[in-house]
C-alpha cells in the first residue's frame, strides 16, 4: 500500500538517505493507509536537525514553496507542485506545570520519537525509501481492535501533553474507536490538567470532534471522562434539567438527539446545497440551543417546570463560551443568533402567522434561514408520533408560505420602498437621526403590508413626518 506513494516521496526518502539521515512517514497518514483511507497530510519525522532538513528540502522541491513557522518545534514544510510535506526532527516534548506551551527536546531514534506520540494507532511509521513498517507499540493490533491506547503509561503521556486527552475523545468521534479502560481512568484522574492548555488548541480539537462521523460519542466521552467541565461546562450542566416538552429525557440527552437529527438534515458533501455536511455552525447551534435552561428553570404551581426566555439567555451564554474558546467572531455570531431564534417557530405551530410575521421570521434569520429550518426541525424529539407529525406539517406549511412570498416579493432581503437618499430628498433633510427614524418607519410598513410602491410609500412618509 505504501509503494503507491507519489514518486516524489520516494525521491525525498532517497535524498535523506544519501545525506546520511533517516526519514519516515509517521502518524495519521500511516494509520489511514492501513484503514484504507486517503490522507491529505504527509507528515514525516527524521534524524536530521532542522538546518539539515532545510537544505535537503530546498534541493528536493526545486524552487517550490518552503515554510518554517514550526522551526521552533523542529518542523519545516515544503511544496513541490501540488504535493505538500512537513518534516519534523525526532523529538520529545513535555509541559512545564505552569506553561501552556510544550518544551521541545530533539531525540535520536525513531522508536523514541514514536513513544511520544499520543496513541499507539498513531505511533506507527514507514521508513523511506525502504518502506519498512515500524510498529513498536502494536498499533496494528489496536487498529484491528478499534482501541485507543497510549504508547507509554497514560499518566505520563497525558502529563507530558494534556491536550492528548481531548484528542482521545476527538478520535472517538472521527474513527468510532473506544478508549482502553486504563487510558480512560488516567483521563478521569488528570482531566483538570487540561486547564493549562491554550483555548485555541482546545477549540481546534473540539471542532474536529464536532465535525467527525460520531460527534455524539465524542461528546459523551467528554462528559463521562470529566473533560467537559474544562471545555464546555454548560454541557454536563444540562443533565440536571428536565425538559418541559420532553418528560422522557433530560435536556442533555435531548440536546445530543437534536445534534444527531440536525446532522441527518445536512446536505450531502459536494452537493453545493445549504448546510453542506459537515456544517460546524449547524452542529454547534444544535448542541448549544438549550444551554440557557439551567439558568432559567422555574418551578410553577402544579409541579410544572418552565424555562422562560432560555433562548435569549442561551444566546448570551453561547457567545460567552465561544469567545472563551477563541472562536472567530463571525462563527460565534451565527451560532448565538440561531440559539436565540430556535423557539420562534413554536408560535406558528399554535396558530398560523400573518404575512407580516412570516416576513419578520425570514428577515430575522437573514442568511441563516436554511440553518434555522434544519435546527427547528431537528428540535422535535417527542415520542408522541401524532405531535411530531403535526409539528412537521406546520413547518412544511411555513416553508411553503416563505416560498410563496418569495415568488411575490424579495422576502429574503426586505428593504423599504424608499432608500435614505430618497427620504432626505422628499423631506428636505440632511443626514442624521431623523433619516434613520424615517427609514425604520418605512421598513416597518414594508414588513406589515409588503411592497407599497413608490407613490404610496411617499404618501406614508409625508403623513408620518407631518404627524411628528
GROMACS .gro file of N, CA and C in nm, residues 13-176:
model
  492
   13UNK      N    1   1.281   1.038   0.023
   13UNK     CA    2   1.344   0.939   0.110
   13UNK      C    3   1.486   0.909   0.066
   14UNK      N    4   1.508   0.898  -0.063
   14UNK     CA    5   1.643   0.871  -0.113
   14UNK      C    6   1.736   0.989  -0.086
   15UNK      N    7   1.681   1.111  -0.091
   15UNK     CA    8   1.763   1.229  -0.066
   15UNK      C    9   1.811   1.233   0.079
   16UNK      N   10   1.722   1.201   0.173
   16UNK     CA   11   1.762   1.198   0.314
   16UNK      C   12   1.863   1.085   0.338
   17UNK      N   13   1.840   0.970   0.275
   17UNK     CA   14   1.930   0.857   0.292
   17UNK      C   15   2.069   0.890   0.238
   18UNK      N   16   2.074   0.955   0.123
   18UNK     CA   17   2.202   0.992   0.063
   18UNK      C   18   2.279   1.089   0.151
   19UNK      N   19   2.206   1.171   0.227
   19UNK     CA   20   2.270   1.267   0.317
   19UNK      C   21   2.304   1.206   0.452
   20UNK      N   22   2.275   1.078   0.469
   20UNK     CA   23   2.310   1.010   0.592
   20UNK      C   24   2.208   1.024   0.703
   21UNK      N   25   2.082   1.055   0.668
   21UNK     CA   26   1.978   1.074   0.769
   21UNK      C   27   1.863   0.975   0.748
   22UNK      N   28   1.790   0.949   0.854
   22UNK     CA   29   1.671   0.866   0.847
   22UNK      C   30   1.549   0.954   0.817
   23UNK      N   31   1.452   0.896   0.745
   23UNK     CA   32   1.326   0.965   0.717
   23UNK      C   33   1.215   0.861   0.724
   24UNK      N   34   1.103   0.897   0.786
   24UNK     CA   35   0.991   0.803   0.795
   24UNK      C   36   0.859   0.879   0.788
   25UNK      N   37   0.765   0.822   0.713
   25UNK     CA   38   0.626   0.869   0.716
   25UNK      C   39   0.568   0.824   0.848
   26UNK      N   40   0.494   0.911   0.915
   26UNK     CA   41   0.455   0.880   1.052
   26UNK      C   42   0.314   0.928   1.084
   27UNK      N   43   0.253   0.866   1.185
   27UNK     CA   44   0.127   0.917   1.241
   27UNK      C   45   0.004   0.887   1.158
   28UNK      N   46  -0.081   0.989   1.147
   28UNK     CA   47  -0.211   0.974   1.081
   28UNK      C   48  -0.207   0.917   0.941
   29UNK      N   49  -0.114   0.960   0.854
   29UNK     CA   50  -0.111   0.903   0.718
   29UNK      C   51  -0.088   0.752   0.717
   30UNK      N   52  -0.004   0.702   0.810
   30UNK     CA   53   0.019   0.558   0.818
   30UNK      C   54  -0.108   0.489   0.867
   31UNK      N   55  -0.167   0.543   0.973
   31UNK     CA   56  -0.292   0.485   1.026
   31UNK      C   57  -0.399   0.481   0.918
   32UNK      N   58  -0.419   0.593   0.849
   32UNK     CA   59  -0.525   0.600   0.749
   32UNK      C   60  -0.498   0.504   0.633
   33UNK      N   61  -0.372   0.489   0.595
   33UNK     CA   62  -0.340   0.397   0.486
   33UNK      C   63  -0.375   0.254   0.524
   34UNK      N   64  -0.346   0.216   0.649
   34UNK     CA   65  -0.380   0.081   0.696
   34UNK      C   66  -0.532   0.062   0.698
   35UNK      N   67  -0.606   0.170   0.731
   35UNK     CA   68  -0.751   0.163   0.735
   35UNK      C   69  -0.814   0.175   0.596
   36UNK      N   70  -0.730   0.194   0.494
   36UNK     CA   71  -0.782   0.207   0.359
   36UNK      C   72  -0.838   0.344   0.329
   37UNK      N   73  -0.795   0.443   0.407
   37UNK     CA   74  -0.842   0.580   0.385
   37UNK      C   75  -0.731   0.665   0.325
   38UNK      N   76  -0.771   0.767   0.252
   38UNK     CA   77  -0.673   0.861   0.199
   38UNK      C   78  -0.646   0.968   0.304
   39UNK      N   79  -0.528   1.026   0.298
   39UNK     CA   80  -0.491   1.131   0.393
   39UNK      C   81  -0.432   1.248   0.317
   40UNK      N   82  -0.482   1.366   0.346
   40UNK     CA   83  -0.432   1.486   0.278
   40UNK      C   84  -0.297   1.529   0.337
   41UNK      N   85  -0.268   1.486   0.459
   41UNK     CA   86  -0.145   1.526   0.526
   41UNK      C   87  -0.036   1.422   0.503
   42UNK      N   88   0.085   1.469   0.478
   42UNK     CA   89   0.200   1.381   0.468
   42UNK      C   90   0.302   1.431   0.569
   43UNK      N   91   0.304   1.368   0.685
   43UNK     CA   92   0.392   1.409   0.794
   43UNK      C   93   0.507   1.310   0.806
   44UNK      N   94   0.627   1.365   0.819
   44UNK     CA   95   0.747   1.283   0.827
   44UNK      C   96   0.825   1.320   0.951
   45UNK      N   97   0.904   1.225   0.997
   45UNK     CA   98   0.997   1.251   1.106
   45UNK      C   99   1.136   1.208   1.060
   46UNK      N  100   1.239   1.273   1.113
   46UNK     CA  101   1.375   1.250   1.063
   46UNK      C  102   1.478   1.264   1.174
   47UNK      N  103   1.593   1.199   1.152
   47UNK     CA  104   1.705   1.216   1.243
   47UNK      C  105   1.779   1.347   1.215
   48UNK      N  106   1.754   1.409   1.101
   48UNK     CA  107   1.823   1.533   1.065
   48UNK      C  108   1.777   1.648   1.152
   49UNK      N  109   1.865   1.740   1.181
   49UNK     CA  110   1.830   1.862   1.252
   49UNK      C  111   1.767   1.960   1.152
   50UNK      N  112   1.694   2.060   1.201
   50UNK     CA  113   1.620   2.149   1.110
   50UNK      C  114   1.705   2.212   0.999
   51UNK      N  115   1.828   2.254   1.030
   51UNK     CA  116   1.909   2.317   0.926
   51UNK      C  117   1.949   2.217   0.818
   52UNK      N  118   1.967   2.089   0.857
   52UNK     CA  119   1.997   1.985   0.759
   52UNK      C  120   1.874   1.952   0.676
   53UNK      N  121   1.760   1.946   0.743
   53UNK     CA  122   1.633   1.922   0.672
   53UNK      C  123   1.607   2.031   0.570
   54UNK      N  124   1.631   2.155   0.609
   54UNK     CA  125   1.606   2.267   0.517
   54UNK      C  126   1.688   2.254   0.390
   55UNK      N  127   1.814   2.218   0.402
   55UNK     CA  128   1.900   2.205   0.284
   55UNK      C  129   1.848   2.097   0.190
   56UNK      N  130   1.805   1.985   0.248
   56UNK     CA  131   1.753   1.875   0.164
   56UNK      C  132   1.622   1.916   0.098
   57UNK      N  133   1.534   1.981   0.172
   57UNK     CA  134   1.404   2.021   0.115
   57UNK      C  135   1.421   2.122   0.004
   58UNK      N  136   1.514   2.215   0.019
   58UNK     CA  137   1.535   2.317  -0.086
   58UNK      C  138   1.585   2.252  -0.214
   59UNK      N  139   1.665   2.149  -0.201
   59UNK     CA  140   1.712   2.078  -0.320
   59UNK      C  141   1.600   1.994  -0.381
   60UNK      N  142   1.520   1.932  -0.292
   60UNK     CA  143   1.414   1.842  -0.340
   60UNK      C  144   1.300   1.915  -0.408
   61UNK      N  145   1.261   2.032  -0.354
   61UNK     CA  146   1.139   2.095  -0.406
   61UNK      C  147   1.164   2.184  -0.527
   62UNK      N  148   1.290   2.195  -0.571
   62UNK     CA  149   1.323   2.262  -0.698
   62UNK      C  150   1.263   2.402  -0.707
   63UNK      N  151   1.285   2.477  -0.600
   63UNK     CA  152   1.238   2.615  -0.601
   63UNK      C  153   1.094   2.633  -0.561
   64UNK      N  154   1.028   2.527  -0.516
   64UNK     CA  155   0.891   2.539  -0.469
   64UNK      C  156   0.885   2.606  -0.333
   65UNK      N  157   0.766   2.615  -0.279
   65UNK     CA  158   0.750   2.684  -0.151
   65UNK      C  159   0.814   2.609  -0.036
   66UNK      N  160   0.863   2.685   0.062
   66UNK     CA  161   0.919   2.627   0.185
   66UNK      C  162   0.879   2.718   0.300
   67UNK      N  163   0.832   2.659   0.409
   67UNK     CA  164   0.790   2.740   0.523
   67UNK      C  165   0.851   2.683   0.651
   68UNK      N  166   0.879   2.773   0.743
   68UNK     CA  167   0.949   2.729   0.865
   68UNK      C  168   0.887   2.787   0.991
   69UNK      N  169   0.756   2.812   0.989
   69UNK     CA  170   0.690   2.865   1.109
   69UNK      C  171   0.703   2.771   1.228
   70UNK      N  172   0.723   2.641   1.200
   70UNK     CA  173   0.736   2.546   1.309
   70UNK      C  174   0.881   2.513   1.344
   71UNK      N  175   0.974   2.595   1.296
   71UNK     CA  176   1.116   2.566   1.320
   71UNK      C  177   1.146   2.554   1.469
   72UNK      N  178   1.078   2.635   1.550
   72UNK     CA  179   1.099   2.631   1.694
   72UNK      C  180   1.072   2.491   1.750
   73UNK      N  181   0.982   2.418   1.683
   73UNK     CA  182   0.948   2.282   1.727
   73UNK      C  183   1.013   2.177   1.638
   74UNK      N  184   1.106   2.218   1.554
   74UNK     CA  185   1.177   2.124   1.468
   74UNK      C  186   1.106   2.087   1.342
   75UNK      N  187   1.004   2.165   1.302
   75UNK     CA  188   0.922   2.131   1.185
   75UNK      C  189   0.943   2.229   1.071
   76UNK      N  190   0.966   2.175   0.952
   76UNK     CA  191   0.972   2.256   0.831
   76UNK      C  192   0.881   2.194   0.725
   77UNK      N  193   0.824   2.278   0.640
   77UNK     CA  194   0.735   2.230   0.536
   77UNK      C  195   0.783   2.271   0.400
   78UNK      N  196   0.744   2.193   0.300
   78UNK     CA  197   0.784   2.225   0.163
   78UNK      C  198   0.675   2.180   0.067
   79UNK      N  199   0.673   2.244  -0.048
   79UNK     CA  200   0.576   2.210  -0.153
   79UNK      C  201   0.650   2.183  -0.282
   80UNK      N  202   0.602   2.082  -0.352
   80UNK     CA  203   0.653   2.053  -0.487
   80UNK      C  204   0.533   2.024  -0.574
   81UNK      N  205   0.498   2.121  -0.655
   81UNK     CA  206   0.373   2.112  -0.729
   81UNK      C  207   0.257   2.117  -0.631
   82UNK      N  208   0.165   2.022  -0.644
   82UNK     CA  209   0.051   2.016  -0.553
   82UNK      C  210   0.082   1.937  -0.426
   83UNK      N  211   0.201   1.881  -0.417
   83UNK     CA  212   0.239   1.797  -0.304
   83UNK      C  213   0.298   1.882  -0.192
   84UNK      N  214   0.246   1.864  -0.072
   84UNK     CA  215   0.294   1.938   0.045
   84UNK      C  216   0.337   1.839   0.152
   85UNK      N  217   0.454   1.862   0.209
   85UNK     CA  218   0.505   1.773   0.312
   85UNK      C  219   0.551   1.856   0.432
   86UNK      N  220   0.549   1.793   0.550
   86UNK     CA  221   0.607   1.853   0.670
   86UNK      C  222   0.701   1.752   0.732
   87UNK      N  223   0.820   1.798   0.767
   87UNK     CA  224   0.923   1.711   0.821
   87UNK      C  225   0.966   1.763   0.958
   88UNK      N  226   0.962   1.678   1.059
   88UNK     CA  227   0.994   1.717   1.196
   88UNK      C  228   1.109   1.631   1.249
   89UNK      N  229   1.204   1.696   1.312
   89UNK     CA  230   1.316   1.625   1.374
   89UNK      C  231   1.266   1.538   1.489
   90UNK      N  232   1.324   1.417   1.505
   90UNK     CA  233   1.291   1.333   1.620
   90UNK      C  234   1.292   1.421   1.745
   91UNK      N  235   1.193   1.402   1.830
   91UNK     CA  236   1.187   1.490   1.946
   91UNK      C  237   1.109   1.426   2.060
   92UNK      N  238   1.125   1.484   2.175
   92UNK     CA  239   1.039   1.458   2.289
   92UNK      C  240   0.984   1.593   2.332
   93UNK      N  241   0.870   1.593   2.397
   93UNK     CA  242   0.814   1.721   2.442
   93UNK      C  243   0.734   1.701   2.569
   94UNK      N  244   0.729   1.803   2.649
   94UNK     CA  245   0.651   1.798   2.773
   94UNK      C  246   0.611   1.938   2.812
   95UNK      N  247   0.521   1.949   2.908
   95UNK     CA  248   0.474   2.078   2.957
   95UNK      C  249   0.537   2.108   3.092
   96UNK      N  250   0.580   2.231   3.108
   96UNK     CA  251   0.611   2.279   3.241
   96UNK      C  252   0.477   2.294   3.314
   97UNK      N  253   0.470   2.261   3.443
   97UNK     CA  254   0.342   2.266   3.514
   97UNK      C  255   0.270   2.400   3.505
   98UNK      N  256   0.342   2.508   3.483
   98UNK     CA  257   0.279   2.640   3.479
   98UNK      C  258   0.270   2.696   3.338
   99UNK      N  259   0.307   2.618   3.236
   99UNK     CA  260   0.315   2.670   3.100
   99UNK      C  261   0.205   2.613   3.013
  100UNK      N  262   0.165   2.691   2.912
  100UNK     CA  263   0.068   2.645   2.814
  100UNK      C  264   0.136   2.597   2.686
  101UNK      N  265   0.270   2.607   2.679
  101UNK     CA  266   0.341   2.570   2.557
  101UNK      C  267   0.434   2.452   2.584
  102UNK      N  268   0.444   2.360   2.487
  102UNK     CA  269   0.532   2.245   2.507
  102UNK      C  270   0.678   2.286   2.500
  103UNK      N  271   0.761   2.217   2.579
  103UNK     CA  272   0.906   2.232   2.572
  103UNK      C  273   0.958   2.121   2.482
  104UNK      N  274   1.039   2.154   2.383
  104UNK     CA  275   1.082   2.057   2.283
  104UNK      C  276   1.230   2.026   2.301
  105UNK      N  277   1.261   1.896   2.304
  105UNK     CA  278   1.399   1.848   2.306
  105UNK      C  279   1.413   1.747   2.194
  106UNK      N  280   1.519   1.762   2.111
  106UNK     CA  281   1.538   1.672   1.998
  106UNK      C  282   1.581   1.534   2.047
  107UNK      N  283   1.534   1.430   1.976
  107UNK     CA  284   1.570   1.293   2.007
  107UNK      C  285   1.663   1.236   1.902
  108UNK      N  286   1.700   1.108   1.919
  108UNK     CA  287   1.798   1.047   1.831
  108UNK      C  288   1.747   0.923   1.759
  109UNK      N  289   1.633   0.867   1.801
  109UNK     CA  290   1.586   0.743   1.741
  109UNK      C  291   1.440   0.752   1.700
  110UNK      N  292   1.405   0.674   1.600
  110UNK     CA  293   1.266   0.670   1.555
  110UNK      C  294   1.177   0.610   1.663
  111UNK      N  295   1.224   0.504   1.729
  111UNK     CA  296   1.143   0.442   1.834
  111UNK      C  297   1.116   0.540   1.946
  112UNK      N  298   1.217   0.619   1.983
  112UNK     CA  299   1.198   0.720   2.087
  112UNK      C  300   1.097   0.825   2.045
  113UNK      N  301   1.103   0.866   1.918
  113UNK     CA  302   1.007   0.965   1.867
  113UNK      C  303   0.865   0.908   1.870
  114UNK      N  304   0.851   0.782   1.829
  114UNK     CA  305   0.718   0.720   1.828
  114UNK      C  306   0.661   0.706   1.968
  115UNK      N  307   0.748   0.688   2.067
  115UNK     CA  308   0.699   0.671   2.204
  115UNK      C  309   0.632   0.795   2.259
  116UNK      N  310   0.660   0.911   2.200
  116UNK     CA  311   0.600   1.035   2.249
  116UNK      C  312   0.468   1.065   2.179
  117UNK      N  313   0.428   0.978   2.083
  117UNK     CA  314   0.303   1.002   2.010
  117UNK      C  315   0.184   0.979   2.103
  118UNK      N  316   0.069   1.034   2.062
  118UNK     CA  317  -0.047   1.030   2.151
  118UNK      C  318  -0.102   0.890   2.173
  119UNK      N  319  -0.122   0.812   2.064
  119UNK     CA  320  -0.183   0.680   2.077
  119UNK      C  321  -0.109   0.580   1.989
  120UNK      N  322  -0.119   0.453   2.026
  120UNK     CA  323  -0.045   0.350   1.953
  120UNK      C  324  -0.083   0.347   1.805
  121UNK      N  325  -0.210   0.376   1.775
  121UNK     CA  326  -0.253   0.373   1.634
  121UNK      C  327  -0.189   0.485   1.554
  122UNK      N  328  -0.134   0.585   1.624
  122UNK     CA  329  -0.062   0.693   1.558
  122UNK      C  330   0.089   0.682   1.579
  123UNK      N  331   0.132   0.573   1.643
  123UNK     CA  332   0.274   0.554   1.674
  123UNK      C  333   0.336   0.450   1.582
  124UNK      N  334   0.291   0.446   1.458
  124UNK     CA  335   0.349   0.360   1.356
  124UNK      C  336   0.417   0.447   1.252
  125UNK      N  337   0.519   0.393   1.189
  125UNK     CA  338   0.593   0.469   1.089
  125UNK      C  339   0.631   0.378   0.973
  126UNK      N  340   0.660   0.438   0.860
  126UNK     CA  341   0.710   0.366   0.743
  126UNK      C  342   0.841   0.431   0.702
  127UNK      N  343   0.949   0.357   0.715
  127UNK     CA  344   1.079   0.411   0.677
  127UNK      C  345   1.086   0.431   0.526
  128UNK      N  346   1.155   0.537   0.487
  128UNK     CA  347   1.178   0.565   0.346
  128UNK      C  348   1.329   0.573   0.322
  129UNK      N  349   1.373   0.520   0.211
  129UNK     CA  350   1.294   0.467   0.098
  129UNK      C  351   1.263   0.318   0.107
  130UNK      N  352   1.298   0.248   0.216
  130UNK     CA  353   1.285   0.102   0.223
  130UNK      C  354   1.141   0.055   0.236
  131UNK      N  355   1.049   0.141   0.284
  131UNK     CA  356   0.908   0.109   0.307
  131UNK      C  357   0.889   0.006   0.418
  132UNK      N  358   0.985   0.000   0.511
  132UNK     CA  359   0.973  -0.089   0.627
  132UNK      C  360   0.873  -0.031   0.726
  133UNK      N  361   0.774  -0.112   0.768
  133UNK     CA  362   0.678  -0.069   0.869
  133UNK      C  363   0.741  -0.084   1.007
  134UNK      N  364   0.734   0.023   1.086
  134UNK     CA  365   0.787   0.023   1.221
  134UNK      C  366   0.669   0.037   1.317
  135UNK      N  367   0.647  -0.064   1.403
  135UNK     CA  368   0.530  -0.066   1.491
  135UNK      C  369   0.570  -0.118   1.629
  136UNK      N  370   0.646  -0.039   1.704
  136UNK     CA  371   0.699  -0.089   1.832
  136UNK      C  372   0.594  -0.102   1.942
  137UNK      N  373   0.474  -0.045   1.924
  137UNK     CA  374   0.375  -0.045   2.033
  137UNK      C  375   0.246  -0.117   1.994
  138UNK      N  376   0.254  -0.203   1.893
  138UNK     CA  377   0.139  -0.285   1.850
  138UNK      C  378   0.020  -0.200   1.807
  139UNK      N  379   0.049  -0.094   1.734
  139UNK     CA  380  -0.058  -0.011   1.682
  139UNK      C  381  -0.149  -0.085   1.586
  140UNK      N  382  -0.093  -0.177   1.507
  140UNK     CA  383  -0.175  -0.255   1.414
  140UNK      C  384  -0.281  -0.336   1.488
  141UNK      N  385  -0.241  -0.395   1.600
  141UNK     CA  386  -0.336  -0.474   1.678
  141UNK      C  387  -0.446  -0.385   1.735
  142UNK      N  388  -0.409  -0.266   1.781
  142UNK     CA  389  -0.510  -0.175   1.835
  142UNK      C  390  -0.601  -0.121   1.726
  143UNK      N  391  -0.546  -0.102   1.605
  143UNK     CA  392  -0.630  -0.063   1.493
  143UNK      C  393  -0.735  -0.170   1.465
  144UNK      N  394  -0.691  -0.294   1.465
  144UNK     CA  395  -0.784  -0.405   1.438
  144UNK      C  396  -0.892  -0.414   1.546
  145UNK      N  397  -0.851  -0.386   1.671
  145UNK     CA  398  -0.946  -0.392   1.783
  145UNK      C  399  -1.024  -0.264   1.800
  146UNK      N  400  -0.989  -0.161   1.723
  146UNK     CA  401  -1.052  -0.028   1.731
  146UNK      C  402  -1.045   0.028   1.874
  147UNK      N  403  -0.924   0.028   1.926
  147UNK     CA  404  -0.899   0.072   2.064
  147UNK      C  405  -0.794   0.183   2.064
  148UNK      N  406  -0.816   0.282   2.149
  148UNK     CA  407  -0.720   0.391   2.168
  148UNK      C  408  -0.643   0.364   2.297
  149UNK      N  409  -0.511   0.354   2.285
  149UNK     CA  410  -0.424   0.325   2.398
  149UNK      C  411  -0.296   0.405   2.379
  150UNK      N  412  -0.236   0.451   2.486
  150UNK     CA  413  -0.114   0.531   2.476
  150UNK      C  414   0.008   0.440   2.464
  151UNK      N  415   0.113   0.485   2.392
  151UNK     CA  416   0.233   0.402   2.376
  151UNK      C  417   0.307   0.379   2.507
  152UNK      N  418   0.309   0.480   2.594
  152UNK     CA  419   0.370   0.469   2.726
  152UNK      C  420   0.258   0.476   2.829
  153UNK      N  421   0.293   0.474   2.955
  153UNK     CA  422   0.191   0.484   3.060
  153UNK      C  423   0.102   0.605   3.035
  154UNK      N  424  -0.029   0.590   3.038
  154UNK     CA  425  -0.116   0.703   3.005
  154UNK      C  426  -0.096   0.822   3.097
  155UNK      N  427  -0.064   0.798   3.223
  155UNK     CA  428  -0.040   0.910   3.316
  155UNK      C  429   0.077   0.994   3.268
  156UNK      N  430   0.183   0.928   3.220
  156UNK     CA  431   0.299   1.001   3.169
  156UNK      C  432   0.264   1.074   3.040
  157UNK      N  433   0.192   1.005   2.952
  157UNK     CA  434   0.158   1.065   2.823
  157UNK      C  435   0.073   1.191   2.841
  158UNK      N  436  -0.031   1.182   2.926
  158UNK     CA  437  -0.121   1.296   2.944
  158UNK      C  438  -0.058   1.406   3.029
  159UNK      N  439   0.035   1.369   3.115
  159UNK     CA  440   0.107   1.470   3.190
  159UNK      C  441   0.201   1.547   3.098
  160UNK      N  442   0.263   1.475   3.002
  160UNK     CA  443   0.351   1.540   2.905
  160UNK      C  444   0.275   1.638   2.817
  161UNK      N  445   0.158   1.598   2.772
  161UNK     CA  446   0.075   1.685   2.687
  161UNK      C  447  -0.072   1.660   2.718
  162UNK      N  448  -0.132   1.741   2.805
  162UNK     CA  449  -0.272   1.721   2.845
  162UNK      C  450  -0.371   1.726   2.730
  163UNK      N  451  -0.334   1.793   2.620
  163UNK     CA  452  -0.427   1.801   2.508
  163UNK      C  453  -0.458   1.663   2.451
  164UNK      N  454  -0.371   1.566   2.475
  164UNK     CA  455  -0.396   1.431   2.425
  164UNK      C  456  -0.526   1.373   2.479
  165UNK      N  457  -0.569   1.420   2.594
  165UNK     CA  458  -0.696   1.373   2.648
  165UNK      C  459  -0.812   1.417   2.559
  166UNK      N  460  -0.804   1.538   2.506
  166UNK     CA  461  -0.905   1.584   2.411
  166UNK      C  462  -0.892   1.512   2.278
  167UNK      N  463  -0.769   1.479   2.240
  167UNK     CA  464  -0.751   1.404   2.116
  167UNK      C  465  -0.817   1.267   2.127
  168UNK      N  466  -0.815   1.209   2.247
  168UNK     CA  467  -0.878   1.078   2.265
  168UNK      C  468  -1.025   1.082   2.228
  169UNK      N  469  -1.099   1.178   2.282
  169UNK     CA  470  -1.242   1.185   2.250
  169UNK      C  471  -1.264   1.234   2.108
  170UNK      N  472  -1.168   1.311   2.056
  170UNK     CA  473  -1.179   1.351   1.916
  170UNK      C  474  -1.168   1.230   1.824
  171UNK      N  475  -1.075   1.138   1.854
  171UNK     CA  476  -1.062   1.017   1.773
  171UNK      C  477  -1.181   0.923   1.792
  172UNK      N  478  -1.243   0.926   1.907
  172UNK     CA  479  -1.367   0.850   1.926
  172UNK      C  480  -1.470   0.898   1.824
  173UNK      N  481  -1.478   1.030   1.805
  173UNK     CA  482  -1.573   1.087   1.709
  173UNK      C  483  -1.532   1.058   1.565
  174UNK      N  484  -1.404   1.076   1.535
  174UNK     CA  485  -1.360   1.062   1.396
  174UNK      C  486  -1.352   0.917   1.350
  175UNK      N  487  -1.303   0.827   1.438
  175UNK     CA  488  -1.277   0.690   1.398
  175UNK      C  489  -1.379   0.590   1.450
  176UNK      N  490  -1.458   0.630   1.550
  176UNK     CA  491  -1.553   0.537   1.609
  176UNK      C  492  -1.488   0.435   1.700
   0.00000   0.00000   0.00000
